[in-house]
Coordinates of C-alpha atoms in Angstrom, one line a residue:
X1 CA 20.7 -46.6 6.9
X2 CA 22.6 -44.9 3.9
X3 CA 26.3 -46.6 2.5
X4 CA 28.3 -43.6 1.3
X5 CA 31.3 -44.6 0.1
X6 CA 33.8 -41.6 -0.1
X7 CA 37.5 -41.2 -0.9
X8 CA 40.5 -41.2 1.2
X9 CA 41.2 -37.6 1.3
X10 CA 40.3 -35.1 3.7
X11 CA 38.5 -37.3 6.4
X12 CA 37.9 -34.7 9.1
X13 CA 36.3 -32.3 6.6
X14 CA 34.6 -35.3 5.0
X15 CA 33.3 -36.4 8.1
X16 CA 32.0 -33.1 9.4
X17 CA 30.2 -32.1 6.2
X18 CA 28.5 -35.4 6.0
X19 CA 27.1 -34.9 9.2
X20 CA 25.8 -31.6 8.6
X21 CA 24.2 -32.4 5.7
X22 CA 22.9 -36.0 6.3
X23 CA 22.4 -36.0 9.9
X24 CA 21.6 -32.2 11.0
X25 CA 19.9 -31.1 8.0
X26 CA 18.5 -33.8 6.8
X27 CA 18.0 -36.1 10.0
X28 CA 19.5 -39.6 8.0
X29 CA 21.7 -42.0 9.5
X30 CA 24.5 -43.4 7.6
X31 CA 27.9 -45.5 7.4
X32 CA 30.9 -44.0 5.7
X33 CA 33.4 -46.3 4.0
X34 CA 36.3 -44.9 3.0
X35 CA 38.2 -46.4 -0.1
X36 CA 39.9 -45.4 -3.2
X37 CA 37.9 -43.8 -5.6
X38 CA 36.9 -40.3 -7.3
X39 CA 33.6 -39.6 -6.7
X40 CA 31.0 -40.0 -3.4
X41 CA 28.4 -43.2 -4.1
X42 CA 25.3 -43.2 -2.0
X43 CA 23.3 -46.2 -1.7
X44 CA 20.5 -47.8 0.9
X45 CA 21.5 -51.2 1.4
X46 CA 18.5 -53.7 0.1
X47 CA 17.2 -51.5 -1.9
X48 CA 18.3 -50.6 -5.6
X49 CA 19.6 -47.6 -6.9
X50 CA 23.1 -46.0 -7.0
X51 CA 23.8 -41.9 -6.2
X52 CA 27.3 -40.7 -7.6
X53 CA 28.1 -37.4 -6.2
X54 CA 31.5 -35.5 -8.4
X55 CA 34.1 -34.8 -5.7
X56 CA 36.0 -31.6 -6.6
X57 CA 36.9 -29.5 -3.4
X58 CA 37.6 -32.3 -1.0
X59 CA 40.1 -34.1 -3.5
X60 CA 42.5 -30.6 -3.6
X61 CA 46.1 -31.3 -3.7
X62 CA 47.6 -30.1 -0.5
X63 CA 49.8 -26.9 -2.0
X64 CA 46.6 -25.7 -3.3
X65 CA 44.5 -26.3 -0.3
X66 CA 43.5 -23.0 1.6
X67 CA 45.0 -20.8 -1.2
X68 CA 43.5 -19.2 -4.0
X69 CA 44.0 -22.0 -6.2
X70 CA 41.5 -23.8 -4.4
X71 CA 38.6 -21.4 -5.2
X72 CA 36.3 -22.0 -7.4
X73 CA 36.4 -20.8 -10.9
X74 CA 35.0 -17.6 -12.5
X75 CA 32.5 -17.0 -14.1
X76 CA 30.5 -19.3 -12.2
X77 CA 28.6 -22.1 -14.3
X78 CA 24.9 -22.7 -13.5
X79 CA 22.4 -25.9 -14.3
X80 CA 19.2 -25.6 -14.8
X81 CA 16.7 -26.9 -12.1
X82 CA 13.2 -26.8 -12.3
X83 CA 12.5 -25.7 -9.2
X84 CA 15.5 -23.4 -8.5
X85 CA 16.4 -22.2 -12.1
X86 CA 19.7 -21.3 -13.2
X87 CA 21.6 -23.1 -9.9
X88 CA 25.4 -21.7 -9.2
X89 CA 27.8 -24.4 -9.6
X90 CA 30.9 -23.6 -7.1
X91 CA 32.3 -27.3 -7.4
X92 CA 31.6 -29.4 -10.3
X93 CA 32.0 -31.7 -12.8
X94 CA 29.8 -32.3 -15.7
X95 CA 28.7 -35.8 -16.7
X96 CA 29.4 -37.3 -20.3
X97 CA 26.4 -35.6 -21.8
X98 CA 27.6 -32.4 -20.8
X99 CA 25.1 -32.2 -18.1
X100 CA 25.7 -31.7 -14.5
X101 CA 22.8 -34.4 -13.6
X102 CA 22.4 -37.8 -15.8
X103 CA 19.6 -39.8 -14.7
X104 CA 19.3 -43.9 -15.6
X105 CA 17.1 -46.0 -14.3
X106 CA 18.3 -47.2 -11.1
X107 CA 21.4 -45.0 -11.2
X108 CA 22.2 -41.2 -11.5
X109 CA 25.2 -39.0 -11.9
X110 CA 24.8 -35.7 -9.8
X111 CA 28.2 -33.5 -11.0
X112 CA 27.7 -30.8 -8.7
X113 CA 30.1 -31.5 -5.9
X114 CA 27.4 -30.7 -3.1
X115 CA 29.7 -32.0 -0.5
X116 CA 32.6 -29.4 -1.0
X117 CA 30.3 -26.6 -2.6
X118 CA 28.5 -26.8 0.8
X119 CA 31.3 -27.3 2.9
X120 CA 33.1 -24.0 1.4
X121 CA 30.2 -21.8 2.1
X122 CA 29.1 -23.4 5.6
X123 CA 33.0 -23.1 7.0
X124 CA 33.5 -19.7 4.8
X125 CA 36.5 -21.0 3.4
X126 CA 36.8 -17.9 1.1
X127 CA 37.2 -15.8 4.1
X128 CA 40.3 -17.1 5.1
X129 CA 42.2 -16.3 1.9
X130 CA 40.6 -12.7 1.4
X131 CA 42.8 -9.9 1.5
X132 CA 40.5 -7.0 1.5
X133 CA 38.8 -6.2 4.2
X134 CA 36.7 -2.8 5.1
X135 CA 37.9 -0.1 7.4
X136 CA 36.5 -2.2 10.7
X137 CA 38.5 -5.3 9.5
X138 CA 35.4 -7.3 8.0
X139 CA 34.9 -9.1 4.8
X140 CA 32.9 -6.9 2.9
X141 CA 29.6 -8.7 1.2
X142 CA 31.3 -7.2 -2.6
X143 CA 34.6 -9.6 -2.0
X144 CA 32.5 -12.8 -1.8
X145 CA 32.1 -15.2 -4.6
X146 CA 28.0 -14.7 -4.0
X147 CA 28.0 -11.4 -4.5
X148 CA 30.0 -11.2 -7.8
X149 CA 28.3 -14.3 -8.9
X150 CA 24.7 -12.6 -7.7
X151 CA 23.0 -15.4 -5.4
X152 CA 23.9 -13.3 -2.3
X153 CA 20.3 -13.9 -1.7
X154 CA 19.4 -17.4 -2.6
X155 CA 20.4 -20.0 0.7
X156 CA 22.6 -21.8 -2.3
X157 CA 23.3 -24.7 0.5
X158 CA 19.8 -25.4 1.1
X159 CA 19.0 -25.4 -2.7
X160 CA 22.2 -28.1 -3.1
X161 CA 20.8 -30.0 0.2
X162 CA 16.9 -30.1 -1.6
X163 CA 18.2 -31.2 -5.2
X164 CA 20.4 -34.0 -3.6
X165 CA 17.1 -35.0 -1.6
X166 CA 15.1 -35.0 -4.8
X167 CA 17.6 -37.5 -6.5
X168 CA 17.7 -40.1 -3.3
X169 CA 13.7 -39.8 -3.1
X170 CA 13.2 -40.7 -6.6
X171 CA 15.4 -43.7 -6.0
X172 CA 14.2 -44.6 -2.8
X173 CA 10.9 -43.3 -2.5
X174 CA 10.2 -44.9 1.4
X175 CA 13.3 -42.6 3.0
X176 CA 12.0 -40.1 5.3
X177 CA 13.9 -37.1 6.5
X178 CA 13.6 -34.5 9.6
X179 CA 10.4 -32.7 9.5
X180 CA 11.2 -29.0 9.7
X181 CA 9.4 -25.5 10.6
X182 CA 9.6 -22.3 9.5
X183 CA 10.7 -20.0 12.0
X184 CA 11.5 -15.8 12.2
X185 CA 14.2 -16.0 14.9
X186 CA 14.3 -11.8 16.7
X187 CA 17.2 -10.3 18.1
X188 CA 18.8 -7.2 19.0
X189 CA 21.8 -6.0 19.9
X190 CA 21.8 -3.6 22.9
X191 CA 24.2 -1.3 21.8
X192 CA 22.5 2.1 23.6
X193 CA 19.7 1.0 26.2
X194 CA 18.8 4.5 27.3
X195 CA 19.2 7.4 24.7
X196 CA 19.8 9.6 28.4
X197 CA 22.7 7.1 30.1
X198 CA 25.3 9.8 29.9
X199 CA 23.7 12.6 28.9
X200 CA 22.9 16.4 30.1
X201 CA 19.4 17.8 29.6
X202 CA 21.1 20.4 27.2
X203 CA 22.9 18.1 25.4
X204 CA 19.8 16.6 24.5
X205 CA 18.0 19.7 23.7
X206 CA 21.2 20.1 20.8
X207 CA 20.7 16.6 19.3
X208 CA 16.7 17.9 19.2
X209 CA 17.7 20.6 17.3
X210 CA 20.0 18.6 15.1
X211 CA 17.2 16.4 14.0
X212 CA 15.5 19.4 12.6
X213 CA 17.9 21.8 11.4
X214 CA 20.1 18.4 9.5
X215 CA 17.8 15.7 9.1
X216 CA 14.6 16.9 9.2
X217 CA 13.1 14.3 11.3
X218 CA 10.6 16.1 13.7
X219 CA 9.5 13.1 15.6
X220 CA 12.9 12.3 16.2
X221 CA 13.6 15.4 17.5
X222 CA 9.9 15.5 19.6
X223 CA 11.3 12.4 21.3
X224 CA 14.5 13.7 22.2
X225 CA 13.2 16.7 23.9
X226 CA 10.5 15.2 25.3
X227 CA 13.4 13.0 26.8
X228 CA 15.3 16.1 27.9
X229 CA 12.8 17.0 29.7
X230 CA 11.3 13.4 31.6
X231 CA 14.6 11.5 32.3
X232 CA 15.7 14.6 34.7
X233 CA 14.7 12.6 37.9
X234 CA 16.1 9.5 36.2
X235 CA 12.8 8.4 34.6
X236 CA 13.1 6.3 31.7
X237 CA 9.9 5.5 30.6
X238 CA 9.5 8.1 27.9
X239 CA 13.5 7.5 26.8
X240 CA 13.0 7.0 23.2
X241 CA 15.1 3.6 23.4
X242 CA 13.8 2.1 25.8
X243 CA 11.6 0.1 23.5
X244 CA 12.0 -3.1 25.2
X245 CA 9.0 -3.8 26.8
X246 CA 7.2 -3.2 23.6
X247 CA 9.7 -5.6 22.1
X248 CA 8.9 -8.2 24.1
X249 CA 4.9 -7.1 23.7
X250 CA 5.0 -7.8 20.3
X251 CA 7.0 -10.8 20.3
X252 CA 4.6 -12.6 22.7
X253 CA 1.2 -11.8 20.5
X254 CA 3.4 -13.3 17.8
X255 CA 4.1 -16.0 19.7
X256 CA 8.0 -15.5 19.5
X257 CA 11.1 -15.4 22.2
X258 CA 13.0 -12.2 21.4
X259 CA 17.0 -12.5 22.3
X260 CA 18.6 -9.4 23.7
X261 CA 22.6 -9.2 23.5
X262 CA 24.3 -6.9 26.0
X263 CA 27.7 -5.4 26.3
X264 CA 29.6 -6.5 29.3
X265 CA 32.4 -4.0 29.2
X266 CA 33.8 -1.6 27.0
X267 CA 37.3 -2.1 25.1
X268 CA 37.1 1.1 22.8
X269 CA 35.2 4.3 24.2
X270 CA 32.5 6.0 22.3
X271 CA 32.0 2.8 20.5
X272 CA 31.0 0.3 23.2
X273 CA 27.3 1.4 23.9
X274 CA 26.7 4.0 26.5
X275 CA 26.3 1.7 30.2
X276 CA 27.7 -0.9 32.6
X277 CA 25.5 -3.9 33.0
X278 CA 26.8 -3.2 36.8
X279 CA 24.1 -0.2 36.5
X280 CA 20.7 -1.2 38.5
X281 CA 18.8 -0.1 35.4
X282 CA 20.3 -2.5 33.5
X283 CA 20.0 -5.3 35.9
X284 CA 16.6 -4.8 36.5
X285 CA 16.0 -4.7 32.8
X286 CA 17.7 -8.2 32.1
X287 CA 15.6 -9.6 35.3
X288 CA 12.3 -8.3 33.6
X289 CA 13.5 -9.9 30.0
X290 CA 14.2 -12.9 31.8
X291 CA 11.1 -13.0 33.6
X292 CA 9.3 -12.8 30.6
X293 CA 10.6 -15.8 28.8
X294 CA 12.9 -13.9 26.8
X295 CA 16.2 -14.5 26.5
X296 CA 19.7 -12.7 27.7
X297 CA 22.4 -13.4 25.2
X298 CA 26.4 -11.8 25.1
X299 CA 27.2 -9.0 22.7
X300 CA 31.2 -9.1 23.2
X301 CA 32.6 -5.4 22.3
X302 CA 34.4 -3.7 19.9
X303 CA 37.9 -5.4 20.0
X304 CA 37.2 -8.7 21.2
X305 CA 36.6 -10.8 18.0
X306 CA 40.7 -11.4 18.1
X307 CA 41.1 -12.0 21.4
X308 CA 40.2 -15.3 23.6
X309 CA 40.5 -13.8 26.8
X310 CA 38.3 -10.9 26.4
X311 CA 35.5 -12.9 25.2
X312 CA 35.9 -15.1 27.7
X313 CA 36.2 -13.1 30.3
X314 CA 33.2 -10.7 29.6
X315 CA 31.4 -13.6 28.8
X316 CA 31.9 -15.1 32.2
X317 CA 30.7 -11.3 33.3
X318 CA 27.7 -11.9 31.9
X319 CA 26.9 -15.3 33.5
X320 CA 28.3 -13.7 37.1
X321 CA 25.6 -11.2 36.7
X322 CA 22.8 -13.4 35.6
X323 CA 23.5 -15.4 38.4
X324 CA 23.1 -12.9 41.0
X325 CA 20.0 -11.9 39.5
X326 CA 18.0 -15.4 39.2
X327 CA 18.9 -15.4 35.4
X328 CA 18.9 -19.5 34.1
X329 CA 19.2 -20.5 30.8
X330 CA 19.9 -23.7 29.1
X331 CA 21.7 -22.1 25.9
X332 CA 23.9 -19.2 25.8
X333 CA 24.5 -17.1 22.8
X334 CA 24.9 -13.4 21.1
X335 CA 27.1 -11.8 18.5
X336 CA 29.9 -9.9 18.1
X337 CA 29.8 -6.3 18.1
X338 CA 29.7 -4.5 14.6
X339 CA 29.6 -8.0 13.3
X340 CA 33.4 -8.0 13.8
X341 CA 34.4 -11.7 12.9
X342 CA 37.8 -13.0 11.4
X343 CA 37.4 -17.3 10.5
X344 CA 38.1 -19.3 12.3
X345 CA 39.6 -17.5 14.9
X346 CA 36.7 -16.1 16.7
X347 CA 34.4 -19.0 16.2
X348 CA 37.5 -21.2 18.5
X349 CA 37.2 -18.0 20.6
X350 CA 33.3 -18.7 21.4
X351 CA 33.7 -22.6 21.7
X352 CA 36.7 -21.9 24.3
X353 CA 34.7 -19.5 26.3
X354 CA 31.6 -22.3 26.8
X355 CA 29.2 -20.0 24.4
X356 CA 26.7 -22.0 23.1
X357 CA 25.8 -20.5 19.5
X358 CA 27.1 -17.0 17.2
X359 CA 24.7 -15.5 15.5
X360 CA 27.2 -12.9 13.6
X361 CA 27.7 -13.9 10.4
X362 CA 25.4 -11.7 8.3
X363 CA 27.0 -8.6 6.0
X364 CA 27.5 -5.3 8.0
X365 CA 26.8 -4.1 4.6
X366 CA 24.2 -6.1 2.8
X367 CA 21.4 -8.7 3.8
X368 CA 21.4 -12.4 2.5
X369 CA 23.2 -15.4 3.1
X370 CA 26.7 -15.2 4.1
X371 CA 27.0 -18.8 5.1
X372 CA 24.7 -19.7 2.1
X373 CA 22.5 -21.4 4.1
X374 CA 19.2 -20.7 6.6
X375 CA 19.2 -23.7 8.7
X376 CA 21.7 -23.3 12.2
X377 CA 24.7 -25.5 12.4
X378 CA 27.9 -27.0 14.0
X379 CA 31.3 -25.0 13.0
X380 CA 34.4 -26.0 11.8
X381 CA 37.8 -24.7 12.1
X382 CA 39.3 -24.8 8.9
X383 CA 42.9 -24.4 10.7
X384 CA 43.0 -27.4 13.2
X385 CA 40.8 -29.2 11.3
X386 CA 38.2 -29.9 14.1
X387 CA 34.6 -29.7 14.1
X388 CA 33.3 -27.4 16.9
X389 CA 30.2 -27.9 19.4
X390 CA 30.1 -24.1 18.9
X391 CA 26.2 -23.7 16.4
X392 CA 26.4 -20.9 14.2
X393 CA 22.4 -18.8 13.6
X394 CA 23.4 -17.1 10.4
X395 CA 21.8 -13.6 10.7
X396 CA 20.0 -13.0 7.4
X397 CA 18.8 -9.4 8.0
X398 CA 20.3 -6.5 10.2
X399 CA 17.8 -4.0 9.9
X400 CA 20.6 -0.8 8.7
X401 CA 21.5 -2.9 5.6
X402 CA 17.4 -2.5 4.4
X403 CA 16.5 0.9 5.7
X404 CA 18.3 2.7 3.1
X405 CA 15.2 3.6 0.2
X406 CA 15.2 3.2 -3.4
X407 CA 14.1 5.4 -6.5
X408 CA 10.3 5.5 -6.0
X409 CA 10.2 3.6 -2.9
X410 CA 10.4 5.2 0.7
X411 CA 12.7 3.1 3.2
X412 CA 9.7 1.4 4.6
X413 CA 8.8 0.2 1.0
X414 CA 12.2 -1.0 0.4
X415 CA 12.8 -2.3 3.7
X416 CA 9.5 -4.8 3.6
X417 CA 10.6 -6.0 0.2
X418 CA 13.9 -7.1 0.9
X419 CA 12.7 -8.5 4.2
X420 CA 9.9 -10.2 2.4
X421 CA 11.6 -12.0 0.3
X422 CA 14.2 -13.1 1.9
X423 CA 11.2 -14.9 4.6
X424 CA 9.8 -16.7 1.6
X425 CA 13.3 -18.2 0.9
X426 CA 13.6 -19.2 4.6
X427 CA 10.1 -20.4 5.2
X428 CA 10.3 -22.2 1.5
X429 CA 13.0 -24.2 3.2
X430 CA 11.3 -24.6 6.6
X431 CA 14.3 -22.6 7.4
X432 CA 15.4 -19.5 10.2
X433 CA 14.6 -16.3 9.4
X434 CA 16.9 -14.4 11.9
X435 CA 15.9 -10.4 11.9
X436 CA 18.4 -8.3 14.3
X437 CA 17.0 -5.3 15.0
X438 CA 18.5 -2.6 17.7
X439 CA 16.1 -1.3 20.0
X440 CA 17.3 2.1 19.4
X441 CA 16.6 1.9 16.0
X442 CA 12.6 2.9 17.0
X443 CA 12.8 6.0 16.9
X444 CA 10.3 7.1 13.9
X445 CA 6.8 5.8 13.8
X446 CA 8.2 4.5 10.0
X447 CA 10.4 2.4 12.1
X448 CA 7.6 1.3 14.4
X449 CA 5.6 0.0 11.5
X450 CA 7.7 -1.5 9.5
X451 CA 9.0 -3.9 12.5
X452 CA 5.0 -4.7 13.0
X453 CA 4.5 -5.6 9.5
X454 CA 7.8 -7.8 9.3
X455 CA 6.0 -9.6 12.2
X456 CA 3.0 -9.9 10.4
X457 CA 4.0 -12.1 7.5

């Protein structure tokens, strides 16, 4: 058992961060002793060997704390790693040689304060002091420190996690840690089911023509009509978003569990899907996911991320329904609609409601690592100072922030790219890759085959 001896200050963020690290992440088991002193020591009684972490973050005088003083300071310095390269230092102190790490014999200086870099970017600490949001009240991926510091798509956490790990096995070369697996972790957001719930033949026949006369997408507009025409006795076979069973189809040869989050009730018309899960469709739909080992998750509506009671309340329509329908699960999760989020808030919203795990927190507008990490984890709320039992899934990839094309690459090119390499980073780390893709998003065999290949790596 690890002795980390840590300063006074901040014990309930001390103590939550240690755990995430040392005991989820990592899978060590440790005693905390709290005394006074400036730095974080790590040591494994009996053996020899000293770890001296700096301590930046966690040590902030309490008029700064939670304000902008308390950020960390720009331009961001980097050390060198051999594994990583140039690493971002959010928290730091360097040593007396000017380096961040200083390496002895038995002992070694590590100044990057891992503890309250990782703790900033796991609890998203920035969040709370932004002032700009975007036009749907979201914290734009361009106001975040990785963005402007450009590691937006390096799991900075997990990099901090590996190079601590690296200094205690060097010292202490018998310590095992939790074995870990790479895993691609699918789901999508059921925003529109049916392309036909709500709408007339002729209406249909307009959005056909649209496709060809505005976008010039012909197999869009084939499917449409072909829609038009089929879903006129209510068939729904042929409705070009009904794509679930193939979902599920390619999940299983994959060997994966696909999630699918549905709307419960609508807060804001024309932006809350196009159904009622009271619809029979759309209970025999979740019956049939259910039945085939997928999983049913909540995808609380437009203007719920504020509010406790809606979330609770739709998410107790969700479980009322399962349970009339033979639906069990052991976990309950989902994400919030438009990736709407405001920390900690809606996180405290979740726990309260008895969710289980959020998988929001990805950029509406960019893919990478919002939380700076690709492992799941316990929350915290920054404002009562509480960890949560709530687990966040960070979502790494939502499949409208790729599909956008480059100079000399189609969308499909520069869709697989950005996807691919952001699955080595995850699967480097034994970490969760966690791909939402809507199932109305299907429409074009481009679509089609890029979902396949992403599958395929």
């Amino acid at each position: 058992m690890l002795l980390i001896k840590s300063p006074l200050t901040r014990k309930p963020e001390r103590d939550y961060i240690l755990d995430v690290l040392f005991h989820h992440f990592l899978g060590l088991s440790y005693e905390i002793l709290y005394e006074e002193r400036e730095d974080v020591e790590i040591s494994l009684p009996g053996s020899n060997g000293v770890i001296r972490l700096a301590d930046v973050l966690l040590r902030t005088e309490e008029d700064r704390w939670l304000t902008s003083r308390s950020m960390p300071r720009e331009p961001i310095e980097h050390s060198v790693h051999a594994r990583f390269g140039a690493v971002p230092i959010l928290y730091g102190q360097r040593g007396r040689s000017g380096l961040y790490i200083e390496e002895g014999q038995d002992d070694c200086y590590c100044g990057i304060d891992i503890l309250g870099s990782s703790f900033f970017m796991l609890t998203r600490y920035e969040e709370l002091l932004a002032n700009k949001r975007d036009a749907r009240d979201r914290f734009p991926s361009e106001s975040s420190i990785a963005y402007r510091a450009n590691f937006l798509d390096r799991p900075i956490v997990n990099e901090y996690v590996e190079i601590f790990w690296e200094l205690m096995k060097k010292r202490w070369p018998r310590i095992e840690r939790k074995d870990r697996q790479a895993s691609l972790v699918l789901s999508h957001d059921v925003d529109w089911p049916f392309y036909s719930f709500g709408k007339s033949p002729i209406r249909m026949l307009k959005d056909s023509l649209a496709d060809i006369v505005k976008r010039r997408n012909y197999e869009a507009s084939y499917l449409k009509a072909r829609a038009a025409w089929r879903t006129r006795g209510g068939e729904l076979i042929d409705d070009p978003f009904n794509t679930f069973r193939w979902l599920m189809t390619l999940s299983e040869k994959a060997g994966l569990r696909s999630a699918f989050y549905f709307i419960t009730e609508e807060t804001v018309a024309g932006l809350d899907g196009n159904y009622s899960v009271y619809n029979p469709e759309i209970q025999s739909l979740m019956r049939e996911i259910h039945g085939r080992g997928h999983e049913i998750g909540l995808h609380p509506s437009y203007d719920t991320y504020n509010s406790p009671d809606r979330i609770s309340r739709q998410f107790q329509i969700l479980l009322d329904i399962a349970g009339k329908n033979g639906i069990r699960q052991e976990r309950w999760g989902g994400r919030q609609h438009y990736l709407r989020w405001k920390g900690p808030e809606t996180w405290q919203y979740w726990e309260e409601a008895g969710l289980d795990y959020d998988s929001t927190l990805g950029y509406a507008d960019s893919p990478g690592f919002r939380c700076g990490v690709c492992y799941e984890y316990p929350v915290f709320n920054l404002l009562s100072r509480e960890p949560l039992n709530l687990v966040e899934k960070p979502l790494i990839v939502m499949e409208q922030t790729v599909w956008k094309g480059s100079a000399g690459q189609t969308k499909e090119e520069a869709a697989l790219e950005q996807i691919g390499s952001l699955y080595q980073q995850c699967r480097s780390f034994g970490g969760q890759f966690t791909l939402l893709w809507h199932n109305s998003e299907f429409v074009t065999n481009e679509q089609r085959t890029t979902y396949r290949k992403c599958l395929d790596q």
